[in-house]
mmCIF file of C-alpha atoms in Angstrom:
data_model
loop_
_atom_site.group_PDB
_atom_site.id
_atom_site.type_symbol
_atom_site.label_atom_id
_atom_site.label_comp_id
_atom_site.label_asym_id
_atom_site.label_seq_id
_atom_site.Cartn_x
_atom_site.Cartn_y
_atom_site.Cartn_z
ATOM 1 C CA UNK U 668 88.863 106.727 124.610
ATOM 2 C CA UNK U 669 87.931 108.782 121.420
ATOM 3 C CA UNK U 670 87.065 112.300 121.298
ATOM 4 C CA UNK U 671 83.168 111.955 121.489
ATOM 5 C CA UNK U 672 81.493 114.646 118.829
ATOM 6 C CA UNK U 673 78.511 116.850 119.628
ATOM 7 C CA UNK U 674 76.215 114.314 118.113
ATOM 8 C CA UNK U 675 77.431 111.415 120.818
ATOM 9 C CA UNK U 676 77.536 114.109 123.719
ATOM 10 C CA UNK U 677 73.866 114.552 122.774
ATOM 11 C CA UNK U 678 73.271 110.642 122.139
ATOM 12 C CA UNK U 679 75.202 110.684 125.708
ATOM 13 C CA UNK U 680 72.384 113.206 127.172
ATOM 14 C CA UNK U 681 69.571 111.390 125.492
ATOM 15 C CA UNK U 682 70.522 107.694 127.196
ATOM 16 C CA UNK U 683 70.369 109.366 130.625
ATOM 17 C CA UNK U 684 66.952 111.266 130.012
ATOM 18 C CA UNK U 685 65.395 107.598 128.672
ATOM 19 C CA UNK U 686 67.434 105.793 131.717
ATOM 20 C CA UNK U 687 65.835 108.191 133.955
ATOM 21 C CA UNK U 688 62.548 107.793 132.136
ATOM 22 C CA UNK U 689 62.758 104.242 132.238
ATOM 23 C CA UNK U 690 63.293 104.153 136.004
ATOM 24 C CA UNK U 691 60.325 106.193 136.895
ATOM 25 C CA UNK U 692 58.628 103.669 134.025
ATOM 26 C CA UNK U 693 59.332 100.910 135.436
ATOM 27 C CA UNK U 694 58.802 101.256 138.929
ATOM 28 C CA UNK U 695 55.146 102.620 137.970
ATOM 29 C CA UNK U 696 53.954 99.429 135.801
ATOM 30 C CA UNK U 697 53.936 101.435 132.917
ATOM 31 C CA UNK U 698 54.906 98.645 129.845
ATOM 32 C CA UNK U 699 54.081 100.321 127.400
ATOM 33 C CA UNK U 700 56.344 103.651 128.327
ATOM 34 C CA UNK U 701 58.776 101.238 129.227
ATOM 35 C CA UNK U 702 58.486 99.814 125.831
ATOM 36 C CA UNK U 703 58.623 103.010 123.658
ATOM 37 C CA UNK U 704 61.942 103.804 126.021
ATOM 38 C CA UNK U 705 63.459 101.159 125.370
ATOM 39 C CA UNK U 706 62.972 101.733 121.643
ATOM 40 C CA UNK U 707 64.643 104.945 122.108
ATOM 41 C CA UNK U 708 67.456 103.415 124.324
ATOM 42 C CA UNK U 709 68.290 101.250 121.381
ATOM 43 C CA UNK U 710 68.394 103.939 118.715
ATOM 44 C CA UNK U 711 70.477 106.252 120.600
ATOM 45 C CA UNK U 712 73.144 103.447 121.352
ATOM 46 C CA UNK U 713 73.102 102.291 118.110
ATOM 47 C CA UNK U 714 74.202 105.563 117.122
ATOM 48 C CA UNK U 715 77.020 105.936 119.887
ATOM 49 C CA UNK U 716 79.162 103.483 118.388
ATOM 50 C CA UNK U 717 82.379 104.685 118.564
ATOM 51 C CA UNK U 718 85.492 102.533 117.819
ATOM 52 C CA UNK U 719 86.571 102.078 121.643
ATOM 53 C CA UNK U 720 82.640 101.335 123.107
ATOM 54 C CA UNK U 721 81.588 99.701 119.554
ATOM 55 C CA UNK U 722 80.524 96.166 120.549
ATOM 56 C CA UNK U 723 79.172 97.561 124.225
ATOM 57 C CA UNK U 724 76.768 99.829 122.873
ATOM 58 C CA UNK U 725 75.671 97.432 120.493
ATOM 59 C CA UNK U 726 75.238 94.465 122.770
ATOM 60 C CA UNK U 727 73.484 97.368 125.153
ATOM 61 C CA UNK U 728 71.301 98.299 121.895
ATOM 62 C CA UNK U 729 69.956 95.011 121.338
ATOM 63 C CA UNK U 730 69.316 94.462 124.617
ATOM 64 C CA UNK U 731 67.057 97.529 124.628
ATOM 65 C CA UNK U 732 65.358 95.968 121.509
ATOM 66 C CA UNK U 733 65.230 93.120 122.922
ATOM 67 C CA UNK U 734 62.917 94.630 126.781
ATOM 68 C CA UNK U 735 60.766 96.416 123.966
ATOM 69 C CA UNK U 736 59.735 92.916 122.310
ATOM 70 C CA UNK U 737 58.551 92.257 125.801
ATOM 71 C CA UNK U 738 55.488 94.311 125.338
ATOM 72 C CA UNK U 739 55.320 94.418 121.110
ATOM 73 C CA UNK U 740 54.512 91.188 121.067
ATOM 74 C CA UNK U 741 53.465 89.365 117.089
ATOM 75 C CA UNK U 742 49.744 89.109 117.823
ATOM 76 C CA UNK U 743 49.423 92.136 119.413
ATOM 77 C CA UNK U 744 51.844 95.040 117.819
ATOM 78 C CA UNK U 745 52.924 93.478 114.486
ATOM 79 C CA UNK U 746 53.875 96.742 112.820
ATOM 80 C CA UNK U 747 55.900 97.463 116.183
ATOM 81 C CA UNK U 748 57.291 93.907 116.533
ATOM 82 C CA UNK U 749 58.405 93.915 112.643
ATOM 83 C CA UNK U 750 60.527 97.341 112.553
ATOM 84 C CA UNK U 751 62.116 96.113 116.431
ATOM 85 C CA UNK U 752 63.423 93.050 114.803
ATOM 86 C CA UNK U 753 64.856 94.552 111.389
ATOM 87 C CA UNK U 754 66.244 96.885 113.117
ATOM 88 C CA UNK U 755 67.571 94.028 115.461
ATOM 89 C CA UNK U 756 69.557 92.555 112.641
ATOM 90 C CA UNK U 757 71.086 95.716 111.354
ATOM 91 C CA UNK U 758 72.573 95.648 115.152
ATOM 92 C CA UNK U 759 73.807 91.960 114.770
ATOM 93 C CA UNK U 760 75.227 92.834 111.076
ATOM 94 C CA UNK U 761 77.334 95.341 113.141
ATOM 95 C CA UNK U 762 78.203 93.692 115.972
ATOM 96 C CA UNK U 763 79.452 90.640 113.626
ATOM 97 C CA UNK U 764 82.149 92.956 112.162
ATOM 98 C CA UNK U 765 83.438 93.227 116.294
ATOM 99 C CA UNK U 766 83.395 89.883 117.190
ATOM 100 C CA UNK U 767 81.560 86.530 117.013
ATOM 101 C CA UNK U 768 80.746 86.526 113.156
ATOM 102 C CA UNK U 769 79.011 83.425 113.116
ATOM 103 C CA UNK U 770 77.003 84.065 115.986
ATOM 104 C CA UNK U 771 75.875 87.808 115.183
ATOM 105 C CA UNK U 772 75.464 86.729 111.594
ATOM 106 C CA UNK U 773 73.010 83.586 112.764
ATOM 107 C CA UNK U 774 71.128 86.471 115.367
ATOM 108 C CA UNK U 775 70.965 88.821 112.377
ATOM 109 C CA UNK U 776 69.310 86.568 110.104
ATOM 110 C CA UNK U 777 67.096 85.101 112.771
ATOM 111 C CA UNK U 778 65.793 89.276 113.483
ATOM 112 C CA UNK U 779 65.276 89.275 109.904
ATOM 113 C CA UNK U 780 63.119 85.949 109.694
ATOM 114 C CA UNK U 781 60.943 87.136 112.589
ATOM 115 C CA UNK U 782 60.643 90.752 110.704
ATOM 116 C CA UNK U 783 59.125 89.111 107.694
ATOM 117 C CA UNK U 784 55.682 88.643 109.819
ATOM 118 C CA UNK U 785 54.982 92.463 109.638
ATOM 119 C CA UNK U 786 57.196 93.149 106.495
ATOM 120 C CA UNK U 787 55.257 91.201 103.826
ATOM 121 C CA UNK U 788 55.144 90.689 100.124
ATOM 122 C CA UNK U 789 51.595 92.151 100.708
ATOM 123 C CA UNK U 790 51.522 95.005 102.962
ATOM 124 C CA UNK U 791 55.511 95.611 102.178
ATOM 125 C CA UNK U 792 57.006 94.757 98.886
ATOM 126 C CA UNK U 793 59.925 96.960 98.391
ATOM 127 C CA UNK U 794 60.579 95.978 102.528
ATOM 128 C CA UNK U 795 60.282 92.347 102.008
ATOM 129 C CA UNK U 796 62.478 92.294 98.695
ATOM 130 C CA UNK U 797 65.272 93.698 100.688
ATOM 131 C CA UNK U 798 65.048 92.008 103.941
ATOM 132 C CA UNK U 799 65.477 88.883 101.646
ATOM 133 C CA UNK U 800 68.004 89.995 99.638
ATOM 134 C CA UNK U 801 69.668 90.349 102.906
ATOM 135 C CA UNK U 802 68.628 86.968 104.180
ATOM 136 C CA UNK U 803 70.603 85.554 101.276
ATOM 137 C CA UNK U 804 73.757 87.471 101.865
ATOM 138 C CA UNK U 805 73.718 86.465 105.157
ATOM 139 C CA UNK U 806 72.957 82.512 104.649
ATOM 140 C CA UNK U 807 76.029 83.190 101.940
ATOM 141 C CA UNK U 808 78.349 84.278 104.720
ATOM 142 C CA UNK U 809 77.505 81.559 107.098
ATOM 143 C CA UNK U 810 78.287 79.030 104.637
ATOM 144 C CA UNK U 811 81.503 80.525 103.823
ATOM 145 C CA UNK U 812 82.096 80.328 107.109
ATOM 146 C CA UNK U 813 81.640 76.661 107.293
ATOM 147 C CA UNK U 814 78.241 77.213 109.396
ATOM 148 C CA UNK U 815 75.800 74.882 109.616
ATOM 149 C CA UNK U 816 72.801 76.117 107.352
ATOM 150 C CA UNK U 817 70.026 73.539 108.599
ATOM 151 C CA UNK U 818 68.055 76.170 110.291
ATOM 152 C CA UNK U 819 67.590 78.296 107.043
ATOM 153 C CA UNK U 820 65.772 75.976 105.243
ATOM 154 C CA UNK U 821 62.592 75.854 106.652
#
């Protein structure tokens, strides 16, 4: 196991509090608590990555992500359902460079589709120019990777 630092002790610390949190959240109804944990839960494993617990804490990450889309839903918490989903495909970008390329790749770009809703040419220009830019590097490493590209060409 590597030596955790003082930064992942405290990450460590932080994903019992929220855990805890989340418990008494859950049990009480509370979705929208159990939303903003789960936000948390997702940036704090994201940033426990180390090289032995890598692809666990990401997959645990997205999962987090994932509960919090439950309540920030499109029509009702766009700005919230937006930043969950970009940050979503940073996690799959990651997770691609453990294992399953193709599939974390396809996930990544698919976050990064569904981001687009909330980060628009309109309300977000310098946002939307980059979450296409990455779009295209992604679509560019699928096809090297002999991946069907159907899906991106909507």
């Amino acid at each position: 196991m590597a030596e955790l630092t003082s930064d992942n002790k405290m990450n460590q610390q932080a994903i019992h509090s929220y855990q805890s949190a989340l418990e008494i959240f859950t049990e009480s109804g509370n979705l929208k608590e159990k939303a903003i944990i789960n936000k948390y839960l997702g940036i704090s494993y994201n940033a426990l990555v180390t090289d032995d617990e890598g692809p666990e804490n990401l997959k645990k990450a997205v999962q987090n992500y994932k509960d919090s889309l439950n309540f920030y839903t499109k029509n009702e918490f766009l700005g919230d359902y937006g930043l969950v989903n970009k940050n979503m495909g940073f996690l799959y970008i990651k997770l691609a460079e453990f294992e399953d390329k193709a599939v974390n790749i396809r996930n990544a770009a698919e976050s990064f589709e569904q981001s687009l809703a909330y980060y628009n040419l309109e309300l977000s220009p310098i946002d939307f120019a980059d979450i296409n830019n990455r779009l295209a590097t992604l679509y560019n490493t699928l096809f090297d990777l002999d991946e069907d590209l159907t899906h991106c060409y909507k």
